[in-house]
Each structure stands twice: as structure tokens, then as C-alpha cells.
Amino acid sequence: MIPKNHPRYQSLLSRDKIVNAYKSGILADAGMIAHGRGEAFDYLIGEKTTNTAEKTIETAAAALILAKDPVISVNGNTAALVPEHVVNLAGILNAKLEINLFYRTPERVKAVWNVLKDHGAEKILGTENEDFKHVKGLNGPRSNVSPEGIYNADVVLVPLEDGDRTEALVNAGKFVIAIDLNPLSRTSKTASLTIVDNIIRTMPCLIDKVNKLKNKDPEELNKLLDNFDNIDNLKESLKVMLNSIENFE
Ligand code: ATP
Ligand code: MG
């Protein structure tokens, strides 16, 4: 048990979840390395959602509300850290959930499926018994997407996606929302919108923003998107990181 008053409580709790998910077959070993890389960047933003990230989360909420066919893609890290929020968000948006794993095995797909089911998910796409379609520009099982899900989606939320898939989904004409603590990653640079924040903070904040904006005039929501530029957004996030180094004392 991690004592609640430990100064690194949240971080240790996340690590615990990541390690347990690895042990129970939800997460590939490489998922633990990805988590560590994220932690390093989290230090640089002070382990809190920055004002820039919050504004970007609001714009992401607008894109998801305006979407005709939104899909939330779920990988091992997401299933390990925020399964309850993922299922909740899908319910609020009437979005589809699709399992999408970099290191895909039938056992891991089943393990992620179980986690989502345990948290109340009804329908889960991306399982082994579907007639998968292929996304252009990718090879092998990583190119597989569900014909009912990502293949036809207009907006896809891909927390912690890899760069190649992000690029392929953008090239397929989709509005791709990434959550990635590393503003320099290829994922961050190629996504349509990148939330530079920890997924454990982003998801509850995104749910809150969706609830606040869902009855707004679509014109108002469109304005948020019109005023958004992802490279400017990434530069702002990098500035926060540079400031934290410059102001070190
Ligand atoms: P590229 O995008 O350049 O192709 P990659 O996808 O190969 O890089 P990975 O290590 O596979 O890089 O991606 C994991 C990414 O997820 C890292 O950039 C890391 O910063 C980010 N990440 C890890 N844990 C979290 C988290 N809890 N919240 C948000 N982002 C995270
Ligand atoms: Mg990446």
C-alpha cells in the first residue's frame, strides 16, 4: 500500500497500476518503458494540467461533440490507467470503443476487453473476430481497424498512439486527437490536435469539458476549432517546459 500522504502518491499509484497491468497481461513490456518516458516529461510541466493543455482539452471536447462518428481507441496503457473514464466518456459522447494494440496478441486483446467490460463497456470493437479493414500506409496487424469503428470514424481519440499510425489516420482524412506528454514525439507533431498532459488528468478534465459544452451552439464549438493550430499549441507546451528549466531554483 502506498501511503496517501506520500509526496509522489499519484505517480506511485500510476506505476502500481502499470506494473499490475503488465503482470496481468493487459500491458506489453514496452508499455512500461513508454510510461517512464511520459513521467519524465510530466516533471517538466510540474505534474499538473497546464493552462495551454486545458484550452486544448476544451477544443478536443468541441471536436468530439461535433463529430458524426467519434471513436475512442484503447491501448494497454489506457486500459491500465483510466478504464473507468474511457467507458464513461464513450457513454456521454455516444462514441465507439475500439481496442488498438501495438503489440497485439489474442490474449492481450482479451485482457483489455475484460477490463473494459468490468468497467461497464457495452460494445467493444477491435476484437479478434472481426473482418478488419486496412489503413493505407501501414503494414501487418498494426494496419487493422474495425470496419464499424476507426475505419469509418471522422474523429478518433488516440491516447498514446505511435507516430506511424497517427500519420496514417490523419492521411486517411480523420481528425486525430492524441494525448501525449512528449510534445516532440512524431505522434504529437502529426496529430490534428495534441493534448500535452498526463492521461490520468486529461480524461476527467475532458469529461468535464464535454459535459459543459455539449449543449452549446455548434457555431461556438466550431470557432474553438477554427482558432486552433496544433504546432502553436505544441510550441506553447514546450515554452512551459523551458520556463520550468529557466526558473529553476
Ligand atoms: P513517436 O510518436 O515519436 O513515434 P513512439 O510512439 O514510438 O514515439 P512511445 O514511447 O511508444 O513513443 O510512445 C509513448 C508516448 O506516450 C511517449 O511519448 C510518452 O511521453 C507518452 N506517455 C506515456 N505515458 C503517458 C501518460 N500517462 N499520459 C500521457 N502520455 C503518456
Ligand atoms: Mg508516440
Tab-separated table of C-alpha atoms and ligand atoms in Angstrom:
chain	number	residue	atom	x	y	z
A	1	MET	CA	0.000	0.000	0.000
A	2	ILE	CA	1.235	3.469	-0.890
A	3	PRO	CA	0.592	5.940	1.958
A	4	LYS	CA	-1.757	8.696	0.747
A	5	ASN	CA	0.422	11.436	2.184
A	6	HIS	CA	3.454	10.305	0.218
A	7	PRO	CA	4.630	13.298	-1.868
A	8	ARG	CA	4.653	11.157	-5.001
A	9	TYR	CA	1.368	9.390	-4.270
A	10	GLN	CA	-0.291	9.910	-7.675
A	11	SER	CA	2.828	8.944	-9.556
A	12	LEU	CA	3.375	5.821	-7.455
A	13	LEU	CA	-0.253	4.852	-7.844
A	14	SER	CA	0.094	5.075	-11.630
A	15	ARG	CA	3.251	2.964	-11.500
A	16	ASP	CA	1.432	0.388	-9.430
A	17	LYS	CA	-1.365	0.236	-11.990
A	18	ILE	CA	1.134	-0.066	-14.838
A	19	VAL	CA	3.069	-2.886	-13.148
A	20	ASN	CA	-0.125	-4.758	-12.254
A	21	ALA	CA	-1.406	-4.379	-15.812
A	22	TYR	CA	1.855	-5.835	-17.091
A	23	LYS	CA	1.604	-8.764	-14.692
A	24	SER	CA	-1.978	-9.496	-15.688
A	25	GLY	CA	-1.236	-9.425	-19.414
A	26	ILE	CA	-3.013	-6.146	-20.264
A	27	LEU	CA	0.199	-4.271	-20.982
A	28	ALA	CA	3.206	-5.256	-23.080
A	29	ASP	CA	6.646	-4.789	-21.512
A	30	ALA	CA	7.302	-1.873	-23.868
A	31	GLY	CA	4.250	-0.160	-22.379
A	32	MET	CA	6.197	0.245	-19.135
A	33	ILE	CA	9.010	1.996	-20.988
A	34	ALA	CA	6.503	4.305	-22.678
A	35	HIS	CA	5.101	5.169	-19.255
A	36	GLY	CA	8.552	6.067	-17.934
A	37	ARG	CA	9.168	8.344	-20.871
A	38	GLY	CA	5.905	10.089	-20.133
A	39	GLU	CA	6.799	10.568	-16.441
A	40	ALA	CA	9.966	12.452	-17.362
A	41	PHE	CA	8.003	14.985	-19.416
A	42	ASP	CA	5.386	15.251	-16.669
A	43	TYR	CA	8.076	16.615	-14.307
A	44	LEU	CA	8.779	19.378	-16.797
A	45	ILE	CA	5.172	20.612	-16.741
A	46	GLY	CA	5.030	20.401	-12.928
A	47	GLU	CA	2.822	17.270	-12.944
A	48	LYS	CA	-0.303	19.362	-13.447
A	49	THR	CA	-2.554	20.245	-16.341
A	50	THR	CA	-1.171	23.492	-17.770
A	51	ASN	CA	-3.434	26.338	-18.935
A	52	THR	CA	-2.421	25.522	-22.506
A	53	ALA	CA	-3.376	21.879	-22.068
A	54	GLU	CA	-6.701	22.847	-20.521
A	55	LYS	CA	-7.556	25.054	-23.505
A	56	THR	CA	-6.569	22.234	-25.841
A	57	ILE	CA	-8.726	19.776	-23.903
A	58	GLU	CA	-11.636	22.174	-24.389
A	59	THR	CA	-11.029	22.233	-28.149
A	60	ALA	CA	-10.781	18.435	-28.161
A	61	ALA	CA	-14.128	18.289	-26.371
A	62	ALA	CA	-15.631	20.515	-29.083
A	63	ALA	CA	-14.273	18.238	-31.838
A	64	LEU	CA	-15.677	15.142	-30.136
A	65	ILE	CA	-19.099	16.742	-29.601
A	66	LEU	CA	-19.283	17.912	-33.242
A	67	ALA	CA	-18.154	14.509	-34.572
A	68	LYS	CA	-20.652	12.409	-36.515
A	69	ASP	CA	-18.875	9.172	-35.724
A	70	PRO	CA	-16.361	9.501	-32.875
A	71	VAL	CA	-14.211	6.547	-31.810
A	72	ILE	CA	-12.047	6.166	-28.714
A	73	SER	CA	-9.089	3.915	-29.353
A	74	VAL	CA	-7.909	1.934	-26.316
A	75	ASN	CA	-4.384	0.580	-25.870
A	76	GLY	CA	-2.730	-1.193	-22.934
A	77	ASN	CA	-1.568	1.935	-21.056
A	78	THR	CA	-5.015	3.498	-21.374
A	79	ALA	CA	-6.719	0.329	-20.132
A	80	ALA	CA	-4.251	0.172	-17.238
A	81	LEU	CA	-4.624	3.773	-16.086
A	82	VAL	CA	-8.066	5.138	-16.956
A	83	PRO	CA	-10.535	2.393	-17.949
A	84	GLU	CA	-13.398	3.920	-15.934
A	85	HIS	CA	-13.009	7.320	-17.630
A	86	VAL	CA	-12.743	5.834	-21.100
A	87	VAL	CA	-16.002	3.926	-20.667
A	88	ASN	CA	-17.677	6.968	-19.115
A	89	LEU	CA	-16.591	9.301	-21.932
A	90	ALA	CA	-17.768	6.872	-24.604
A	91	GLY	CA	-21.182	6.757	-22.928
A	92	ILE	CA	-21.523	10.556	-22.727
A	93	LEU	CA	-20.471	11.069	-26.352
A	94	ASN	CA	-22.166	8.003	-27.728
A	95	ALA	CA	-18.733	7.151	-29.110
A	96	LYS	CA	-17.457	3.701	-30.004
A	97	LEU	CA	-14.642	1.965	-28.150
A	98	GLU	CA	-12.031	0.139	-30.206
A	99	ILE	CA	-9.129	-1.913	-28.886
A	100	ASN	CA	-5.978	-0.978	-30.727
A	101	LEU	CA	-2.709	-2.543	-29.598
A	102	PHE	CA	0.812	-2.032	-30.871
A	103	TYR	CA	1.956	-5.447	-29.572
A	104	ARG	CA	-1.207	-7.279	-30.447
A	105	THR	CA	-1.872	-10.838	-29.285
A	106	PRO	CA	-5.272	-12.523	-28.874
A	107	GLU	CA	-4.548	-12.888	-25.130
A	108	ARG	CA	-3.832	-9.192	-24.683
A	109	VAL	CA	-6.912	-8.205	-26.680
A	110	LYS	CA	-8.994	-10.416	-24.389
A	111	ALA	CA	-7.350	-8.932	-21.269
A	112	VAL	CA	-8.118	-5.350	-22.382
A	113	TRP	CA	-11.636	-6.416	-23.370
A	114	ASN	CA	-12.154	-7.826	-19.847
A	115	VAL	CA	-11.019	-4.581	-18.212
A	116	LEU	CA	-13.401	-2.505	-20.321
A	117	LYS	CA	-16.268	-4.915	-19.678
A	118	ASP	CA	-15.543	-4.849	-15.932
A	119	HIS	CA	-15.930	-1.068	-16.086
A	120	GLY	CA	-19.302	-1.277	-17.803
A	121	ALA	CA	-18.482	-1.048	-21.514
A	122	GLU	CA	-21.266	-2.405	-23.676
A	123	LYS	CA	-19.907	-2.760	-27.162
A	124	ILE	CA	-16.180	-3.112	-27.790
A	125	LEU	CA	-14.723	-3.131	-31.288
A	126	GLY	CA	-11.304	-4.261	-32.481
A	127	THR	CA	-11.552	-7.816	-31.177
A	128	GLU	CA	-10.248	-10.884	-32.956
A	129	ASN	CA	-13.437	-11.962	-34.681
A	130	GLU	CA	-13.955	-9.000	-36.976
A	131	ASP	CA	-13.458	-8.605	-40.665
A	132	PHE	CA	-10.766	-5.945	-40.271
A	133	LYS	CA	-10.121	-3.262	-42.857
A	134	HIS	CA	-6.635	-1.941	-43.557
A	135	VAL	CA	-5.379	1.581	-43.103
A	136	LYS	CA	-3.210	2.675	-46.027
A	137	GLY	CA	0.456	3.307	-45.249
A	138	LEU	CA	0.798	0.640	-42.530
A	139	ASN	CA	1.824	-2.997	-42.710
A	140	GLY	CA	0.851	-6.103	-40.766
A	141	PRO	CA	-1.615	-6.328	-37.857
A	142	ARG	CA	-0.994	-2.678	-36.955
A	143	SER	CA	-2.890	-1.659	-40.089
A	144	ASN	CA	-6.060	-3.432	-38.929
A	145	VAL	CA	-9.028	-1.332	-37.928
A	146	SER	CA	-12.632	-2.204	-37.296
A	147	PRO	CA	-14.956	-1.557	-40.256
A	148	GLU	CA	-17.590	-0.341	-37.788
A	149	GLY	CA	-15.126	1.755	-35.782
A	150	ILE	CA	-11.976	3.628	-36.755
A	151	TYR	CA	-12.352	2.801	-40.466
A	152	ASN	CA	-15.461	4.967	-40.753
A	153	ALA	CA	-14.791	7.415	-37.932
A	154	ASP	CA	-14.419	11.136	-38.571
A	155	VAL	CA	-12.840	11.923	-35.170
A	156	VAL	CA	-10.567	9.469	-33.350
A	157	LEU	CA	-9.208	9.902	-29.834
A	158	VAL	CA	-5.927	8.000	-29.667
A	159	PRO	CA	-4.274	8.311	-26.276
A	160	LEU	CA	-0.603	7.324	-26.521
A	161	GLU	CA	-0.624	6.293	-30.171
A	162	ASP	CA	2.565	5.687	-32.104
A	163	GLY	CA	3.693	8.103	-34.782
A	164	ASP	CA	3.122	5.874	-37.822
A	165	ARG	CA	-0.458	5.077	-37.015
A	166	THR	CA	-1.246	8.667	-36.172
A	167	GLU	CA	0.106	9.773	-39.524
A	168	ALA	CA	-1.790	7.041	-41.386
A	169	LEU	CA	-5.061	8.007	-39.682
A	170	VAL	CA	-4.531	11.694	-40.466
A	171	ASN	CA	-3.743	10.779	-44.093
A	172	ALA	CA	-6.997	8.797	-44.167
A	173	GLY	CA	-8.774	12.123	-43.540
A	174	LYS	CA	-9.567	11.725	-39.855
A	175	PHE	CA	-9.324	14.368	-37.150
A	176	VAL	CA	-6.917	12.675	-34.765
A	177	ILE	CA	-6.768	13.731	-31.113
A	178	ALA	CA	-3.653	12.486	-29.302
A	179	ILE	CA	-2.790	12.608	-25.608
A	180	ASP	CA	0.983	12.618	-25.300
A	181	LEU	CA	3.225	14.135	-22.632
A	182	ASN	CA	6.065	14.399	-25.139
A	183	PRO	CA	5.453	17.415	-27.395
A	184	LEU	CA	8.414	16.382	-29.557
A	185	SER	CA	7.127	12.917	-30.486
A	186	ARG	CA	6.071	12.155	-34.041
A	187	THR	CA	2.623	11.393	-32.669
A	188	SER	CA	2.394	14.880	-31.183
A	189	LYS	CA	3.584	16.538	-34.356
A	190	THR	CA	1.381	14.605	-36.771
A	191	ALA	CA	-1.892	14.518	-34.813
A	192	SER	CA	-4.585	17.059	-35.668
A	193	LEU	CA	-4.696	18.069	-32.008
A	194	THR	CA	-2.319	17.014	-29.238
A	195	ILE	CA	-3.083	17.300	-25.558
A	196	VAL	CA	0.291	17.543	-23.800
A	197	ASP	CA	-0.762	16.227	-20.429
A	198	ASN	CA	-0.914	13.036	-18.387
A	199	ILE	CA	-3.827	10.856	-19.438
A	200	ILE	CA	-4.778	10.392	-15.771
A	201	ARG	CA	-5.529	14.140	-15.521
A	202	THR	CA	-6.722	14.662	-19.088
A	203	MET	CA	-9.546	12.137	-19.054
A	204	PRO	CA	-11.520	13.551	-16.088
A	205	CYS	CA	-10.933	17.082	-17.408
A	206	LEU	CA	-12.109	16.079	-20.904
A	207	ILE	CA	-15.281	14.546	-19.460
A	208	ASP	CA	-15.916	17.739	-17.529
A	209	LYS	CA	-15.442	19.898	-20.662
A	210	VAL	CA	-17.710	17.656	-22.754
A	211	ASN	CA	-20.430	17.932	-20.118
A	212	LYS	CA	-20.067	21.719	-20.034
A	213	LEU	CA	-20.003	22.212	-23.818
A	214	LYS	CA	-22.380	19.576	-25.102
A	215	ASN	CA	-25.418	21.856	-25.239
A	216	LYS	CA	-23.594	24.813	-26.773
A	217	ASP	CA	-24.323	26.192	-30.209
A	218	PRO	CA	-22.286	24.219	-32.815
A	219	GLU	CA	-21.107	27.529	-34.248
A	220	GLU	CA	-19.434	28.358	-30.960
A	221	LEU	CA	-17.756	24.946	-30.901
A	222	ASN	CA	-16.595	25.335	-34.486
A	223	LYS	CA	-14.974	28.631	-33.540
A	224	LEU	CA	-12.787	26.848	-30.987
A	225	LEU	CA	-11.579	24.531	-33.753
A	226	ASP	CA	-11.081	27.329	-36.292
A	227	ASN	CA	-8.832	29.171	-33.863
A	228	PHE	CA	-6.717	26.108	-33.108
A	229	ASP	CA	-3.273	25.418	-34.554
A	230	ASN	CA	-1.511	22.287	-33.326
A	231	ILE	CA	2.061	23.426	-33.940
A	232	ASP	CA	1.401	26.657	-31.990
A	233	ASN	CA	-0.144	24.512	-29.264
A	234	LEU	CA	2.973	22.299	-29.098
A	235	LYS	CA	5.233	25.379	-29.038
A	236	GLU	CA	3.238	26.707	-26.075
A	237	SER	CA	3.691	23.404	-24.221
A	238	LEU	CA	7.423	23.448	-24.938
A	239	LYS	CA	7.590	27.012	-23.603
A	240	VAL	CA	6.097	25.830	-20.302
A	241	MET	CA	8.814	23.168	-20.111
A	242	LEU	CA	11.587	25.620	-20.982
A	243	ASN	CA	10.302	28.106	-18.395
A	244	SER	CA	10.379	25.439	-15.724
A	245	ILE	CA	14.062	24.868	-16.521
A	246	GLU	CA	14.929	28.571	-16.747
A	247	ASN	CA	13.170	29.381	-13.488
A	248	PHE	CA	14.726	26.508	-11.594
A	249	GLU	CA	15.887	27.452	-8.119
B	1	ATP	P1	6.717	8.574	-31.783
B	1	ATP	O1	5.410	9.194	-31.501
B	1	ATP	O2	7.812	9.591	-31.952
B	1	ATP	O3	6.605	7.557	-32.886
B	1	ATP	P2	6.591	6.461	-30.000
B	1	ATP	O4	5.132	6.474	-30.204
B	1	ATP	O5	7.405	5.370	-30.519
B	1	ATP	O6	7.174	7.829	-30.489
B	1	ATP	P3	6.286	5.599	-27.404
B	1	ATP	O7	7.250	5.544	-26.304
B	1	ATP	O8	5.765	4.349	-27.997
B	1	ATP	O9	6.883	6.557	-28.476
B	1	ATP	O10	5.026	6.450	-27.045
B	1	ATP	C1	4.572	6.618	-25.831
B	1	ATP	C2	4.302	8.078	-25.638
B	1	ATP	O11	3.299	8.197	-24.673
B	1	ATP	C3	5.530	8.799	-25.112
B	1	ATP	O12	5.794	9.912	-25.921
B	1	ATP	C4	5.147	9.253	-23.701
B	1	ATP	O13	5.575	10.562	-23.459
B	1	ATP	C5	3.634	9.197	-23.738
B	1	ATP	N1	3.034	8.806	-22.457
B	1	ATP	C6	3.371	7.770	-21.658
B	1	ATP	N2	2.586	7.711	-20.571
B	1	ATP	C7	1.711	8.736	-20.681
B	1	ATP	C8	0.634	9.205	-19.880
B	1	ATP	N3	0.316	8.621	-18.736
B	1	ATP	N4	-0.054	10.273	-20.326
B	1	ATP	C9	0.267	10.875	-21.485
B	1	ATP	N5	1.270	10.486	-22.281
B	1	ATP	C10	1.992	9.435	-21.889
B	2	MG	MG	4.152	8.281	-29.862
